C-alpha cells in the first residue's frame, strides 16, 4: 500500500488487499487504511468478496453477479433498500450491525454534563458496534466516552439508536 500511495495516483485500485490477513490484524489494517484515505483524500476502487469488509470500507458498493452489475448504492442503501433475492442474500438484516462499525463512539455521544456518570469507560475511537456489544455484555445502557482534547461524553442506548436512525441516514 505504501508503494502505491507514494506514486500519488488520482485513483487507487486495490484488489483484495486484506484477503490473506488474519481477522484481528485485518480489522486494524482496515481502520488504519480508512484513516489514511481520509487524510489523503484519495479515491479508492476496492475489490472484495467479503460483504462485511465492503460495508466497512465502502462509501458506495457495487454488487456483481457473473460479471454483471446487480445493484449499487451506499452501504445503508444496500442493507435497507429494495433488492432481488440475490442481493438480499448478501445484505441481510444482520448486516445492519456492520453499519455501526463504520462509526466511532465519539460521533454518537453527547456531552455528559448534568448526567450521572456511567460505570464503564470507553475510548472515543471505539467502533459503535463494539460499544453496543459492551452494553449488552455488561448489562448497562450507558457508557462514559473519553474524547481527546474535548469534554467527555455519554453514549446511551437511546442515543445510539437515534444516531443509527438519523446520523447514518444523514451520511454521518
PDB file of C-alpha atoms in Angstrom:
ATOM      1  CA  UNK A   1       0.000   0.000   0.000  1.00  0.00           C
ATOM      2  CA  UNK A   2       2.801   2.396   0.863  1.00  0.00           C
ATOM      3  CA  UNK A   3       4.381   1.987  -2.592  1.00  0.00           C
ATOM      4  CA  UNK A   4       1.044   2.556  -4.306  1.00  0.00           C
ATOM      5  CA  UNK A   5       0.379   5.708  -2.285  1.00  0.00           C
ATOM      6  CA  UNK A   6       3.918   7.021  -2.830  1.00  0.00           C
ATOM      7  CA  UNK A   7       3.211   7.391  -6.564  1.00  0.00           C
ATOM      8  CA  UNK A   8       0.291   9.716  -5.671  1.00  0.00           C
ATOM      9  CA  UNK A   9      -2.178   8.348  -8.251  1.00  0.00           C
ATOM     10  CA  UNK A  10      -5.561  10.103  -8.587  1.00  0.00           C
ATOM     11  CA  UNK A  11      -7.352   6.746  -8.230  1.00  0.00           C
ATOM     12  CA  UNK A  12      -6.048   3.719  -6.384  1.00  0.00           C
ATOM     13  CA  UNK A  13      -7.145   0.175  -7.334  1.00  0.00           C
ATOM     14  CA  UNK A  14      -6.923  -2.335  -4.501  1.00  0.00           C
ATOM     15  CA  UNK A  15      -7.828  -5.950  -5.237  1.00  0.00           C
ATOM     16  CA  UNK A  16      -8.418  -7.957  -2.039  1.00  0.00           C
ATOM     17  CA  UNK A  17      -5.611  -6.140  -0.152  1.00  0.00           C
ATOM     18  CA  UNK A  18      -6.533  -7.672   3.214  1.00  0.00           C
ATOM     19  CA  UNK A  19      -7.608 -11.088   1.937  1.00  0.00           C
ATOM     20  CA  UNK A  20      -4.732 -13.082   3.437  1.00  0.00           C
ATOM     21  CA  UNK A  21      -4.526 -11.244   6.770  1.00  0.00           C
ATOM     22  CA  UNK A  22      -5.819 -12.808   9.995  1.00  0.00           C
ATOM     23  CA  UNK A  23      -9.086 -11.307  11.337  1.00  0.00           C
ATOM     24  CA  UNK A  24      -7.581  -9.265  14.201  1.00  0.00           C
ATOM     25  CA  UNK A  25      -4.878  -7.641  12.105  1.00  0.00           C
ATOM     26  CA  UNK A  26      -7.281  -7.285   9.201  1.00  0.00           C
ATOM     27  CA  UNK A  27      -9.642  -5.055  11.213  1.00  0.00           C
ATOM     28  CA  UNK A  28      -6.731  -2.953  12.486  1.00  0.00           C
ATOM     29  CA  UNK A  29      -5.342  -2.535   8.963  1.00  0.00           C
ATOM     30  CA  UNK A  30      -8.770  -1.625   7.580  1.00  0.00           C
ATOM     31  CA  UNK A  31      -9.228   1.124  10.167  1.00  0.00           C
ATOM     32  CA  UNK A  32      -5.697   2.419   9.592  1.00  0.00           C
ATOM     33  CA  UNK A  33      -6.267   2.463   5.853  1.00  0.00           C
ATOM     34  CA  UNK A  34      -9.526   4.397   6.265  1.00  0.00           C
ATOM     35  CA  UNK A  35      -7.698   6.979   8.401  1.00  0.00           C
ATOM     36  CA  UNK A  36      -5.007   7.324   5.712  1.00  0.00           C
ATOM     37  CA  UNK A  37      -7.619   7.568   2.973  1.00  0.00           C
ATOM     38  CA  UNK A  38      -9.489  10.350   4.815  1.00  0.00           C
ATOM     39  CA  UNK A  39      -6.251  12.252   5.339  1.00  0.00           C
ATOM     40  CA  UNK A  40      -5.017  11.925   1.753  1.00  0.00           C
ATOM     41  CA  UNK A  41      -8.499  12.226   0.216  1.00  0.00           C
ATOM     42  CA  UNK A  42      -7.843   9.524  -2.363  1.00  0.00           C
ATOM     43  CA  UNK A  43     -10.453   7.769  -4.463  1.00  0.00           C
ATOM     44  CA  UNK A  44     -10.040   4.031  -3.991  1.00  0.00           C
ATOM     45  CA  UNK A  45     -11.648   1.300  -6.065  1.00  0.00           C
ATOM     46  CA  UNK A  46     -11.653  -1.539  -3.567  1.00  0.00           C
ATOM     47  CA  UNK A  47     -12.381  -5.089  -4.755  1.00  0.00           C
ATOM     48  CA  UNK A  48     -13.527  -7.580  -2.130  1.00  0.00           C
ATOM     49  CA  UNK A  49     -15.643 -10.700  -1.830  1.00  0.00           C
ATOM     50  CA  UNK A  50     -16.266 -10.007   1.868  1.00  0.00           C
ATOM     51  CA  UNK A  51     -19.623  -8.259   2.380  1.00  0.00           C
ATOM     52  CA  UNK A  52     -18.667  -7.098   5.883  1.00  0.00           C
ATOM     53  CA  UNK A  53     -15.499  -5.540   4.510  1.00  0.00           C
ATOM     54  CA  UNK A  54     -17.465  -3.789   1.760  1.00  0.00           C
ATOM     55  CA  UNK A  55     -19.833  -2.268   4.325  1.00  0.00           C
ATOM     56  CA  UNK A  56     -16.956  -1.048   6.482  1.00  0.00           C
ATOM     57  CA  UNK A  57     -14.646   0.198   3.731  1.00  0.00           C
ATOM     58  CA  UNK A  58     -17.027   1.494   1.072  1.00  0.00           C
ATOM     59  CA  UNK A  59     -18.780   4.805   0.561  1.00  0.00           C
ATOM     60  CA  UNK A  60     -20.530   3.195  -2.409  1.00  0.00           C
ATOM     61  CA  UNK A  61     -20.861  -0.505  -3.150  1.00  0.00           C
ATOM     62  CA  UNK A  62     -21.352  -2.303  -6.447  1.00  0.00           C
ATOM     63  CA  UNK A  63     -22.664  -5.877  -6.259  1.00  0.00           C
ATOM     64  CA  UNK A  64     -21.898  -8.046  -9.272  1.00  0.00           C
ATOM     65  CA  UNK A  65     -23.072 -11.489 -10.347  1.00  0.00           C
ATOM     66  CA  UNK A  66     -21.484 -13.411 -13.191  1.00  0.00           C
ATOM     67  CA  UNK A  67     -19.702 -10.273 -14.386  1.00  0.00           C
ATOM     68  CA  UNK A  68     -22.828  -8.107 -14.432  1.00  0.00           C
ATOM     69  CA  UNK A  69     -23.910  -5.303 -12.148  1.00  0.00           C
ATOM     70  CA  UNK A  70     -26.813  -6.383  -9.933  1.00  0.00           C
ATOM     71  CA  UNK A  71     -27.127  -3.407  -7.605  1.00  0.00           C
ATOM     72  CA  UNK A  72     -25.235  -0.361  -6.355  1.00  0.00           C
ATOM     73  CA  UNK A  73     -25.633   2.174  -3.577  1.00  0.00           C
ATOM     74  CA  UNK A  74     -24.355   3.404  -0.257  1.00  0.00           C
ATOM     75  CA  UNK A  75     -23.812   0.817   2.475  1.00  0.00           C
ATOM     76  CA  UNK A  76     -27.087   1.915   4.080  1.00  0.00           C
ATOM     77  CA  UNK A  77     -28.974   1.603   0.774  1.00  0.00           C
ATOM     78  CA  UNK A  78     -27.536  -1.857   0.220  1.00  0.00           C
ATOM     79  CA  UNK A  79     -28.690  -3.085   3.646  1.00  0.00           C
ATOM     80  CA  UNK A  80     -32.083  -1.357   3.879  1.00  0.00           C
ATOM     81  CA  UNK A  81     -33.033  -0.757   0.242  1.00  0.00           C
ATOM     82  CA  UNK A  82     -35.062  -2.901  -2.095  1.00  0.00           C
ATOM     83  CA  UNK A  83     -33.307  -5.633  -3.992  1.00  0.00           C
ATOM     84  CA  UNK A  84     -33.727  -9.003  -5.619  1.00  0.00           C
ATOM     85  CA  UNK A  85     -33.260 -12.317  -3.807  1.00  0.00           C
ATOM     86  CA  UNK A  86     -29.578 -12.445  -4.773  1.00  0.00           C
ATOM     87  CA  UNK A  87     -28.745  -9.059  -3.231  1.00  0.00           C
ATOM     88  CA  UNK A  88     -30.951  -9.714  -0.190  1.00  0.00           C
ATOM     89  CA  UNK A  89     -28.936 -12.885   0.448  1.00  0.00           C
ATOM     90  CA  UNK A  90     -25.774 -10.758   0.559  1.00  0.00           C
ATOM     91  CA  UNK A  91     -27.151  -7.869   2.597  1.00  0.00           C
ATOM     92  CA  UNK A  92     -29.420  -9.439   5.200  1.00  0.00           C
ATOM     93  CA  UNK A  93     -30.703  -7.743   8.349  1.00  0.00           C
ATOM     94  CA  UNK A  94     -27.661  -8.860  10.370  1.00  0.00           C
ATOM     95  CA  UNK A  95     -25.548  -6.576   8.200  1.00  0.00           C
ATOM     96  CA  UNK A  96     -27.220  -3.563   9.841  1.00  0.00           C
ATOM     97  CA  UNK A  97     -24.835  -4.120  12.760  1.00  0.00           C
ATOM     98  CA  UNK A  98     -21.894  -3.763  10.379  1.00  0.00           C
ATOM     99  CA  UNK A  99     -23.083  -0.233   9.611  1.00  0.00           C
ATOM    100  CA  UNK A 100     -22.380   0.630  13.250  1.00  0.00           C
ATOM    101  CA  UNK A 101     -18.737  -0.373  12.788  1.00  0.00           C
ATOM    102  CA  UNK A 102     -18.334   2.479  10.286  1.00  0.00           C
ATOM    103  CA  UNK A 103     -18.615   4.999  13.137  1.00  0.00           C
ATOM    104  CA  UNK A 104     -16.860   5.718  16.413  1.00  0.00           C
ATOM    105  CA  UNK A 105     -18.345   6.313  19.859  1.00  0.00           C
ATOM    106  CA  UNK A 106     -17.260   9.980  19.810  1.00  0.00           C
ATOM    107  CA  UNK A 107     -19.615  10.590  16.872  1.00  0.00           C
ATOM    108  CA  UNK A 108     -22.738   9.453  18.731  1.00  0.00           C
ATOM    109  CA  UNK A 109     -22.060  10.513  22.327  1.00  0.00           C
ATOM    110  CA  UNK A 110     -23.411  13.651  23.983  1.00  0.00           C
ATOM    111  CA  UNK A 111     -21.539  15.845  26.430  1.00  0.00           C
ATOM    112  CA  UNK A 112     -22.028  14.259  29.835  1.00  0.00           C
ATOM    113  CA  UNK A 113     -22.694  17.356  31.942  1.00  0.00           C
ATOM    114  CA  UNK A 114     -25.604  17.005  34.329  1.00  0.00           C
ATOM    115  CA  UNK A 115     -25.800  13.270  33.803  1.00  0.00           C
ATOM    116  CA  UNK A 116     -24.897  10.578  36.271  1.00  0.00           C
ATOM    117  CA  UNK A 117     -21.581   9.058  35.248  1.00  0.00           C
ATOM    118  CA  UNK A 118     -21.991   5.515  33.935  1.00  0.00           C
ATOM    119  CA  UNK A 119     -19.790   2.788  35.371  1.00  0.00           C
ATOM    120  CA  UNK A 120     -17.888   1.845  32.221  1.00  0.00           C
ATOM    121  CA  UNK A 121     -15.428   3.992  30.263  1.00  0.00           C
ATOM    122  CA  UNK A 122     -14.631   3.534  26.568  1.00  0.00           C
ATOM    123  CA  UNK A 123     -12.333   5.450  24.212  1.00  0.00           C
ATOM    124  CA  UNK A 124     -13.984   7.779  21.711  1.00  0.00           C
ATOM    125  CA  UNK A 125     -12.324   5.809  18.931  1.00  0.00           C
ATOM    126  CA  UNK A 126     -14.200   2.596  19.811  1.00  0.00           C
ATOM    127  CA  UNK A 127     -16.426   1.431  16.943  1.00  0.00           C
ATOM    128  CA  UNK A 128     -20.125   1.810  17.752  1.00  0.00           C
ATOM    129  CA  UNK A 129     -20.634  -1.907  17.113  1.00  0.00           C
ATOM    130  CA  UNK A 130     -18.151  -2.666  19.914  1.00  0.00           C
ATOM    131  CA  UNK A 131     -19.829  -0.109  22.197  1.00  0.00           C
ATOM    132  CA  UNK A 132     -23.210  -1.794  21.640  1.00  0.00           C
ATOM    133  CA  UNK A 133     -21.643  -5.197  22.334  1.00  0.00           C
ATOM    134  CA  UNK A 134     -20.160  -3.852  25.571  1.00  0.00           C
ATOM    135  CA  UNK A 135     -23.571  -2.524  26.664  1.00  0.00           C
ATOM    136  CA  UNK A 136     -25.085  -5.955  26.050  1.00  0.00           C
ATOM    137  CA  UNK A 137     -22.280  -7.914  27.745  1.00  0.00           C
ATOM    138  CA  UNK A 138     -22.045  -5.601  30.779  1.00  0.00           C
ATOM    139  CA  UNK A 139     -25.818  -5.199  31.056  1.00  0.00           C
ATOM    140  CA  UNK A 140     -25.614  -1.422  31.059  1.00  0.00           C
ATOM    141  CA  UNK A 141     -27.427   1.151  28.957  1.00  0.00           C
ATOM    142  CA  UNK A 142     -24.814   3.927  29.238  1.00  0.00           C
ATOM    143  CA  UNK A 143     -21.083   4.299  28.682  1.00  0.00           C
ATOM    144  CA  UNK A 144     -18.698   7.138  29.506  1.00  0.00           C
ATOM    145  CA  UNK A 145     -16.807   8.150  26.345  1.00  0.00           C
ATOM    146  CA  UNK A 146     -13.352   9.732  26.578  1.00  0.00           C
ATOM    147  CA  UNK A 147     -12.584  12.200  23.804  1.00  0.00           C
ATOM    148  CA  UNK A 148      -9.086  13.566  23.193  1.00  0.00           C
ATOM    149  CA  UNK A 149      -8.894  17.262  23.982  1.00  0.00           C
ATOM    150  CA  UNK A 150     -12.661  17.549  24.460  1.00  0.00           C
ATOM    151  CA  UNK A 151     -15.110  17.173  27.318  1.00  0.00           C
ATOM    152  CA  UNK A 152     -16.075  13.556  27.944  1.00  0.00           C
ATOM    153  CA  UNK A 153     -19.425  12.354  26.708  1.00  0.00           C
ATOM    154  CA  UNK A 154     -22.049   9.757  27.446  1.00  0.00           C
ATOM    155  CA  UNK A 155     -23.271   7.172  24.996  1.00  0.00           C
ATOM    156  CA  UNK A 156     -26.554   5.556  25.914  1.00  0.00           C
ATOM    157  CA  UNK A 157     -28.702   3.022  24.111  1.00  0.00           C
ATOM    158  CA  UNK A 158     -31.330   5.595  23.078  1.00  0.00           C
ATOM    159  CA  UNK A 159     -28.624   7.903  21.717  1.00  0.00           C
ATOM    160  CA  UNK A 160     -27.109   5.013  19.812  1.00  0.00           C
ATOM    161  CA  UNK A 161     -30.485   4.187  18.259  1.00  0.00           C
ATOM    162  CA  UNK A 162     -31.060   7.850  17.343  1.00  0.00           C
ATOM    163  CA  UNK A 163     -27.642   8.047  15.722  1.00  0.00           C
ATOM    164  CA  UNK A 164     -28.287   4.834  13.820  1.00  0.00           C
ATOM    165  CA  UNK A 165     -31.653   6.030  12.504  1.00  0.00           C
ATOM    166  CA  UNK A 166     -30.748   9.669  11.849  1.00  0.00           C
ATOM    167  CA  UNK A 167     -26.974  10.039  11.799  1.00  0.00           C
ATOM    168  CA  UNK A 168     -26.252   7.164   9.474  1.00  0.00           C
ATOM    169  CA  UNK A 169     -29.150   8.238   7.241  1.00  0.00           C
ATOM    170  CA  UNK A 170     -27.624  11.716   7.013  1.00  0.00           C
ATOM    171  CA  UNK A 171     -24.308  10.291   5.888  1.00  0.00           C
ATOM    172  CA  UNK A 172     -22.549  10.765   9.192  1.00  0.00           C
TER     173      UNK A 172
END
